[in-house]
Short mmCIF file of C-alpha atoms in Angstrom, two decimals:
data_model
loop_
_atom_site.label_atom_id
_atom_site.label_comp_id
_atom_site.label_asym_id
_atom_site.label_seq_id
_atom_site.Cartn_x
_atom_site.Cartn_y
_atom_site.Cartn_z
CA UNK L 116 11.38 63.68 8.59
CA UNK L 117 11.72 66.93 10.38
CA UNK L 118 14.44 69.03 9.27
CA UNK L 119 17.55 69.65 11.63
CA UNK L 120 18.07 73.10 13.29
CA UNK L 121 21.27 73.30 11.08
CA UNK L 122 19.50 72.34 7.92
CA UNK L 123 16.96 74.81 8.83
CA UNK L 124 19.68 77.51 9.56
CA UNK L 125 21.29 76.58 6.21
CA UNK L 126 17.85 77.18 4.46
CA UNK L 127 17.54 80.74 6.23
CA UNK L 128 20.90 81.40 5.05
CA UNK L 129 19.73 80.63 1.53
CA UNK L 130 16.88 83.12 1.73
CA UNK L 131 14.22 80.85 3.05
CA UNK L 132 11.97 82.80 5.55
CA UNK L 133 9.80 79.84 6.36
CA UNK L 134 12.76 77.96 8.06
CA UNK L 135 13.23 80.89 10.35
CA UNK L 136 9.85 80.73 11.41
CA UNK L 137 10.25 77.02 12.19
CA UNK L 138 13.11 77.75 14.20
CA UNK L 139 11.26 80.45 15.96
CA UNK L 140 8.52 78.03 17.10
CA UNK L 141 10.97 75.39 18.18
CA UNK L 142 12.66 77.82 20.25
CA UNK L 143 10.93 80.43 21.63
CA UNK L 144 9.29 78.48 24.54
CA UNK L 145 12.74 77.03 25.81
CA UNK L 146 14.58 80.31 25.31
CA UNK L 147 11.93 82.49 27.25
CA UNK L 148 11.79 80.33 29.91
CA UNK L 149 15.68 80.22 30.19
CA UNK L 150 15.89 83.87 30.07
CA UNK L 151 13.09 84.25 32.38
CA UNK L 152 14.76 82.04 35.09
CA UNK L 153 18.04 83.97 34.41
CA UNK L 154 16.64 87.91 34.42
CA UNK L 155 13.51 86.97 36.67
CA UNK L 156 11.34 89.28 35.00
CA UNK L 157 8.88 88.21 32.15
CA UNK L 158 9.01 91.32 29.84
CA UNK L 159 13.06 91.44 29.79
CA UNK L 160 13.19 88.07 29.05
CA UNK L 161 10.89 88.22 26.04
CA UNK L 162 12.73 91.19 24.85
CA UNK L 163 16.01 89.46 25.27
CA UNK L 164 14.67 86.32 23.67
CA UNK L 165 13.39 88.61 20.66
CA UNK L 166 16.93 90.07 20.72
CA UNK L 167 18.62 86.61 20.56
CA UNK L 168 16.28 85.74 17.27
CA UNK L 169 17.10 89.11 15.64
CA UNK L 170 20.82 87.97 16.05
CA UNK L 171 20.41 84.56 14.88
CA UNK L 172 18.73 86.28 11.76
CA UNK L 173 21.27 88.94 11.25
CA UNK L 174 24.37 86.28 11.43
CA UNK L 175 22.42 84.03 8.74
CA UNK L 176 24.97 85.11 6.03
CA UNK L 177 27.97 84.21 7.91
CA UNK L 178 26.31 80.94 9.46
CA UNK L 179 28.83 78.31 9.43
CA UNK L 180 27.49 75.02 11.15
CA UNK L 181 30.71 74.08 12.97
CA UNK L 182 28.89 73.67 16.38
CA UNK L 183 25.55 72.21 17.51
CA UNK L 184 22.72 74.79 16.83
CA UNK L 185 21.35 74.99 20.33
CA UNK L 186 25.16 75.69 21.47
CA UNK L 187 25.48 78.67 19.18
CA UNK L 188 21.86 79.63 20.22
CA UNK L 189 22.26 79.42 23.84
CA UNK L 190 25.61 80.91 23.83
CA UNK L 191 23.98 84.20 22.35
CA UNK L 192 20.99 83.93 24.73
CA UNK L 193 23.38 83.41 27.92
CA UNK L 194 25.81 86.24 26.93
CA UNK L 195 22.67 88.74 26.68
CA UNK L 196 21.49 87.26 30.03
CA UNK L 197 24.52 87.46 31.95
CA UNK L 198 24.98 91.27 30.74
CA UNK L 199 21.69 92.06 31.32
CA UNK L 200 21.66 90.76 35.06
CA UNK L 201 24.91 92.62 35.50
CA UNK L 202 23.54 95.89 34.20
CA UNK L 203 20.35 95.47 36.26
CA UNK L 204 22.14 94.61 39.72
CA UNK L 205 21.79 97.92 41.48
CA UNK L 206 19.18 99.42 39.05
CA UNK L 207 16.17 97.12 39.67
CA UNK L 208 14.64 96.48 42.86
CA UNK L 209 14.02 92.96 42.90
CA UNK L 210 11.13 90.97 45.25
CA UNK L 211 12.81 90.44 48.27
CA UNK L 212 13.64 86.80 48.87
CA UNK L 213 12.18 87.38 52.23
CA UNK L 214 8.92 88.60 51.04
CA UNK L 215 5.76 87.01 52.64
CA UNK L 216 4.23 84.38 50.38
CA UNK L 217 1.44 86.28 48.27
CA UNK L 218 0.59 86.01 44.78
CA UNK L 219 2.50 88.72 43.25
CA UNK L 220 3.14 89.80 40.02
CA UNK L 221 6.03 87.62 39.06
CA UNK L 222 3.96 84.56 40.26
CA UNK L 223 0.80 85.48 38.06
CA UNK L 224 3.21 84.87 35.02
CA UNK L 225 3.44 81.11 35.55
CA UNK L 226 0.54 78.92 34.87
CA UNK L 227 -0.62 76.82 37.93
CA UNK L 228 -0.91 74.02 36.01
CA UNK L 229 -3.50 71.64 37.21
CA UNK L 230 -3.23 72.23 41.10
CA UNK L 231 -6.68 73.73 41.85
CA UNK L 232 -8.01 70.50 40.30
CA UNK L 233 -5.51 68.25 42.54
CA UNK L 234 -6.07 70.75 45.85
CA UNK L 235 -9.36 71.97 45.54
CA UNK L 236 -8.72 73.19 49.24
CA UNK L 237 -7.46 76.74 48.70
CA UNK L 238 -4.78 76.09 51.70
CA UNK L 239 -3.35 73.31 49.93
CA UNK L 240 -2.87 75.16 47.00
CA UNK L 241 -0.95 78.05 48.99
CA UNK L 242 1.35 75.30 50.28
CA UNK L 243 2.03 74.13 47.09
CA UNK L 244 2.42 77.91 45.81
CA UNK L 245 4.99 78.82 48.57
CA UNK L 246 6.66 75.37 47.69
CA UNK L 247 7.28 76.61 43.98
CA UNK L 248 8.17 80.05 45.31
CA UNK L 249 11.05 78.48 47.43
CA UNK L 250 12.35 76.63 44.60
CA UNK L 251 12.39 79.70 42.43
CA UNK L 252 14.00 81.72 44.98
CA UNK L 253 16.75 78.93 45.60
CA UNK L 254 17.40 79.36 41.82
CA UNK L 255 17.35 83.07 41.76
CA UNK L 256 20.01 83.15 44.96
CA UNK L 257 22.72 81.35 42.87
CA UNK L 258 25.64 83.20 41.20
CA UNK L 259 24.43 84.00 37.81
CA UNK L 260 27.00 81.38 35.85
CA UNK L 261 25.89 78.80 38.46
CA UNK L 262 22.34 79.81 37.51
CA UNK L 263 23.04 79.53 33.84
CA UNK L 264 24.68 76.37 34.24
CA UNK L 265 21.76 74.62 36.22
CA UNK L 266 19.21 75.91 33.88
CA UNK L 267 21.04 74.62 30.85
CA UNK L 268 21.59 71.38 32.24
CA UNK L 269 18.11 70.69 33.95
CA UNK L 270 15.80 72.49 31.63
CA UNK L 271 17.51 72.38 28.51
CA UNK L 272 19.16 68.97 28.89
CA UNK L 273 22.34 70.04 27.00
CA UNK L 274 25.19 67.80 27.53
CA UNK L 275 28.18 68.96 29.54
CA UNK L 276 30.61 69.47 26.49
CA UNK L 277 27.87 71.87 25.12
CA UNK L 278 27.09 73.89 28.40
CA UNK L 279 30.97 74.10 28.90
CA UNK L 280 30.88 75.64 25.40
CA UNK L 281 28.19 78.22 25.96
CA UNK L 282 29.56 79.13 29.32
CA UNK L 283 33.28 79.25 27.85
CA UNK L 284 34.88 77.06 30.40
CA UNK L 285 36.16 73.43 30.57
CA UNK L 286 33.96 70.48 30.97
CA UNK L 287 35.70 69.55 34.14
CA UNK L 288 35.22 73.30 35.56
CA UNK L 289 31.64 72.91 34.24
CA UNK L 290 31.03 69.91 36.55
CA UNK L 291 32.71 71.73 39.52
CA UNK L 292 30.30 74.80 39.01
CA UNK L 293 27.25 72.36 38.78
CA UNK L 294 28.17 70.45 42.01
CA UNK L 295 28.35 74.03 43.74
CA UNK L 296 24.96 74.82 42.40
CA UNK L 297 23.48 71.79 43.63
CA UNK L 298 25.05 71.61 47.03
CA UNK L 299 23.71 75.43 47.18
CA UNK L 300 20.39 74.20 46.05
CA UNK L 301 20.33 71.26 48.57
CA UNK L 302 21.43 73.50 51.48
CA UNK L 303 18.69 76.12 50.34
CA UNK L 304 16.12 73.76 50.08
CA UNK L 305 16.89 71.43 52.94
CA UNK L 306 13.46 71.10 54.32
CA UNK L 307 11.85 69.83 51.14
CA UNK L 308 14.89 67.53 50.20
CA UNK L 309 14.56 65.97 53.28
CA UNK L 310 10.99 65.49 52.88
CA UNK L 311 11.45 64.06 49.34
CA UNK L 312 14.38 62.06 50.48
CA UNK L 313 11.98 60.54 53.16
CA UNK L 314 9.14 59.76 51.03
CA UNK L 315 11.47 58.01 48.28
CA UNK L 316 12.85 56.03 51.13
CA UNK Y 59 34.11 61.57 43.48
CA UNK Y 60 32.32 65.40 43.36
CA UNK Y 61 32.60 65.48 39.68
CA UNK Y 62 31.30 61.95 39.21
CA UNK Y 63 27.79 62.41 41.34
CA UNK Y 64 25.98 64.29 38.70
CA UNK Y 65 27.06 62.45 36.07
CA UNK Y 66 26.09 59.42 37.95
CA UNK Y 67 22.52 61.10 38.34
CA UNK Y 68 22.58 61.92 35.04
CA UNK Y 69 23.21 58.53 33.52
CA UNK Y 70 26.38 59.94 31.83
CA UNK Y 71 29.10 58.16 33.26
CA UNK Y 72 31.41 56.40 30.98
CA UNK Y 73 30.96 52.41 31.33
CA UNK Y 74 34.23 52.01 32.63
CA UNK Y 75 33.82 54.78 35.37
CA UNK Y 76 30.35 53.07 36.36
CA UNK Y 77 31.85 50.04 38.63
CA UNK Y 78 33.96 52.24 40.58
CA UNK Y 79 31.47 55.02 41.34
CA UNK Y 80 28.84 52.25 42.24
CA UNK Y 81 31.25 50.29 44.45
CA UNK Y 82 32.20 53.57 46.37
CA UNK Y 83 28.46 54.52 46.98
CA UNK Y 84 27.93 51.05 48.54
CA UNK Y 85 30.71 51.53 51.01
CA UNK Y 86 30.03 55.25 51.65
CA UNK Y 87 26.98 56.32 53.63
CA UNK Y 88 27.20 60.08 52.87
CA UNK Y 89 28.05 60.07 49.25
CA UNK Y 90 24.89 57.73 49.07
CA UNK Y 91 22.87 60.32 50.83
CA UNK Y 92 24.18 63.07 48.52
CA UNK Y 93 23.19 61.12 45.45
CA UNK Y 94 19.68 60.84 47.06
CA UNK Y 95 19.57 64.65 48.05
CA UNK Y 96 20.75 65.96 44.31
CA UNK Y 97 18.13 63.42 43.05
CA UNK Y 98 15.87 65.26 45.46
CA UNK Y 99 16.69 68.67 44.45
CA UNK Y 100 16.45 67.45 40.49
CA UNK Y 101 12.83 66.47 41.23
CA UNK Y 102 12.07 69.83 43.12
CA UNK Y 103 13.33 71.70 39.91
CA UNK Y 104 11.02 69.84 37.83
CA UNK Y 105 8.20 71.07 39.76
CA UNK Y 106 8.51 74.55 38.43
CA UNK Y 107 6.03 75.30 35.76
CA UNK Y 108 6.92 76.08 32.12
CA UNK Y 109 6.00 79.74 30.71
CA UNK Y 110 4.49 80.31 27.56
CA UNK Y 111 5.47 83.45 25.34
CA UNK Y 112 2.98 86.17 25.08
CA UNK Y 113 0.76 85.67 21.98
CA UNK Y 114 2.46 89.00 20.81
CA UNK Y 115 5.94 87.50 20.75
CA UNK Y 116 6.14 86.12 17.37
CA UNK Y 117 4.59 89.26 15.89
CA UNK Y 118 7.43 91.21 17.53
CA UNK Y 119 10.17 89.22 16.27
CA UNK Y 120 8.69 89.14 12.45
CA UNK Y 121 8.65 92.94 12.91
CA UNK Y 122 12.49 93.14 14.17
CA UNK Y 123 13.25 91.14 11.28
CA UNK Y 124 11.35 93.09 8.81
CA UNK Y 125 13.03 96.23 9.82
CA UNK Y 126 16.23 94.75 9.34
CA UNK Y 127 18.14 96.42 6.21
CA UNK Y 128 18.59 94.43 3.24
CA UNK Y 129 22.52 93.74 2.83
CA UNK Y 130 23.86 94.78 -0.25
CA UNK Y 131 27.48 94.65 -1.53
CA UNK Y 132 29.58 97.61 -2.43
CA UNK Y 133 29.24 97.00 -5.95
CA UNK Y 134 25.29 96.82 -5.56
CA UNK Y 135 25.32 100.17 -3.63
CA UNK Y 136 27.25 101.76 -6.80
CA UNK Y 137 24.94 100.24 -9.28
CA UNK Y 138 21.98 101.81 -7.13
CA UNK Y 139 23.34 105.19 -6.76
CA UNK Y 140 25.95 106.26 -9.88
CA UNK Y 141 25.25 109.71 -9.38
CA UNK Y 142 26.67 109.74 -5.92
CA UNK Y 143 29.78 107.56 -6.92
CA UNK Y 144 30.24 110.41 -9.98
CA UNK Y 145 29.79 112.96 -7.64
CA UNK Y 146 32.33 111.28 -5.03
CA UNK Y 147 35.00 110.59 -7.96
CA UNK Y 148 34.73 114.42 -8.97
CA UNK Y 149 35.42 115.69 -5.60
CA UNK Y 150 38.17 113.22 -5.17
CA UNK Y 151 39.72 114.67 -8.58
CA UNK Y 152 39.27 118.13 -7.47
CA UNK Y 153 40.69 117.91 -4.20
CA UNK Y 154 44.07 116.13 -5.88
CA UNK Y 155 44.19 118.69 -8.74
CA UNK Y 156 44.13 121.66 -6.08
CA UNK Y 157 46.59 119.71 -3.81
CA UNK Y 158 48.96 119.35 -6.55
CA UNK Y 159 48.59 122.87 -7.95
CA UNK Y 160 48.53 124.85 -4.82
CA UNK Y 161 51.58 123.69 -3.07
CA UNK Y 162 54.27 125.69 -4.72
CA UNK Y 163 52.63 128.52 -3.50
CA UNK Y 164 52.99 127.76 -0.03
CA UNK Y 165 57.01 127.79 -0.55
CA UNK Y 166 58.16 131.52 0.40
CA UNK Y 167 59.22 133.05 -2.64
CA UNK Y 168 61.77 135.97 -2.85
CA UNK Y 169 59.83 138.04 -5.49
CA UNK Y 170 56.59 136.85 -3.64
CA UNK Y 171 54.67 137.79 -0.18
CA UNK Y 172 58.00 137.04 1.90
CA UNK Y 173 60.26 139.49 -0.40
CA UNK Y 174 61.22 141.82 2.19
CA UNK Y 175 62.88 139.21 4.38
CA UNK Y 176 64.34 137.85 1.18
CA UNK Y 177 65.84 141.16 0.44
CA UNK Y 178 67.25 142.05 4.08
CA UNK Y 179 69.18 138.53 3.46
CA UNK Y 180 70.55 139.42 0.54
CA UNK Y 181 71.60 142.72 1.81
CA UNK Y 182 73.60 141.02 4.69
CA UNK Y 183 75.42 138.85 2.12
CA UNK Y 184 76.59 141.60 0.09
CA UNK Y 185 79.64 142.53 2.33
CA UNK Y 186 80.91 139.23 1.93
CA UNK Y 187 80.42 138.90 -1.90
CA UNK Y 188 82.30 142.40 -2.18
CA UNK Y 189 85.33 141.49 -0.03
CA UNK Y 190 85.66 138.22 -2.25
CA UNK Y 191 85.75 140.40 -5.37
CA UNK Y 192 88.43 142.79 -3.92
CA UNK Y 193 90.65 140.10 -2.81
CA UNK Y 194 90.57 138.08 -6.03
CA UNK Y 195 91.03 141.23 -8.50
CA UNK Y 196 93.48 142.90 -6.04
CA UNK Y 197 96.20 143.88 -8.57
CA UNK Y 198 99.43 144.69 -6.13
CA UNK Y 199 98.67 141.25 -4.59
CA UNK Y 200 99.51 139.35 -7.89
CA UNK Y 201 102.92 141.19 -7.92
CA UNK Y 202 103.88 139.95 -4.64
CA UNK Y 203 106.67 136.87 -4.80
CA UNK Y 204 105.51 133.51 -4.53
CA UNK Y 205 105.19 132.01 -1.07
CA UNK Y 206 108.32 130.75 0.38
CA UNK Y 207 108.75 126.88 0.81
CA UNK Y 208 108.54 125.26 4.28
CA UNK Y 209 112.23 124.03 4.23
CA UNK Y 210 113.58 127.29 2.54
CA UNK Y 211 112.33 129.10 5.42
CA UNK Y 212 113.70 126.91 8.22
CA UNK Y 213 117.23 127.16 6.34
CA UNK Y 214 117.15 130.83 6.17
CA UNK Y 215 116.39 131.00 9.81
CA UNK Y 216 119.40 128.62 10.55
CA UNK Y 217 121.66 130.84 8.51
CA UNK Y 218 120.64 133.97 10.33
#
């Protein structure tokens, strides 16, 4: 039976480096994806994710399993991401949200899954690509805290209490934050949402 | 209703809340539409692909961890460098010793560096001392009759 995160962390505390490797393998992809969606830059996201792991390692001797490991891990990641976003806000020239639909460097980071197989037609591929870009930009436009809440809720599937702890707010404040975020996404993605609803109906 | 819509979609509503929400949704077209639209948003978010960390990611984390200094307690540090600890103790002792013996010399002493100021002060005080000596040893003053009592003085004034 696989050891729990807390057990692995306690083993790291006891000096077992192999357990740290297991935690690294378990959480590197979720962390890099979360941070990538937060800071919108792959290289920076990887740097931040490495920093998260380093902080976890540094804190090993003082680690007390008082909360879920993921709460602690994503709290570190969220704080680093929010600080980074605030630091970068006026420094970094972002890709304009109105930029024409092209395969830019940022898009190149994402694997196109099996779209070429599904849609051998290049035109269809471009439509799919534009759709993804629209979704990504809708997430990017959310205020940082709402964005963090949506990412933790949707992609990490953490429960409300856990996300509330990570974002240092009450559970009801989190629900309100998430509702506002989904409202913004609904409005921003209105054409796609209407299409989805129509297809479902 | 706002706070319950997402919980309903996520399937995280309390069992006690579910009937109320379902009843409301059956009667409220706009809330029903909202639920469908939020489900659509959730479905759209699923379309974003997952990225994989670069191949060098693990190696970089390992390098960062390996570069971390090994934590040691104070006693372990003293054990590793007893010479530094000895030198620091000696320095502390020397500082205390110098501080203790140097302190008196910081006070102005009459026979030391500030003797001129002290001499001047003593010269100024001399006349007062002399006056005291003259008055206390002045023979004629001892021959004077004892001072008149207050009552007697007032009587003599009335008689006059």
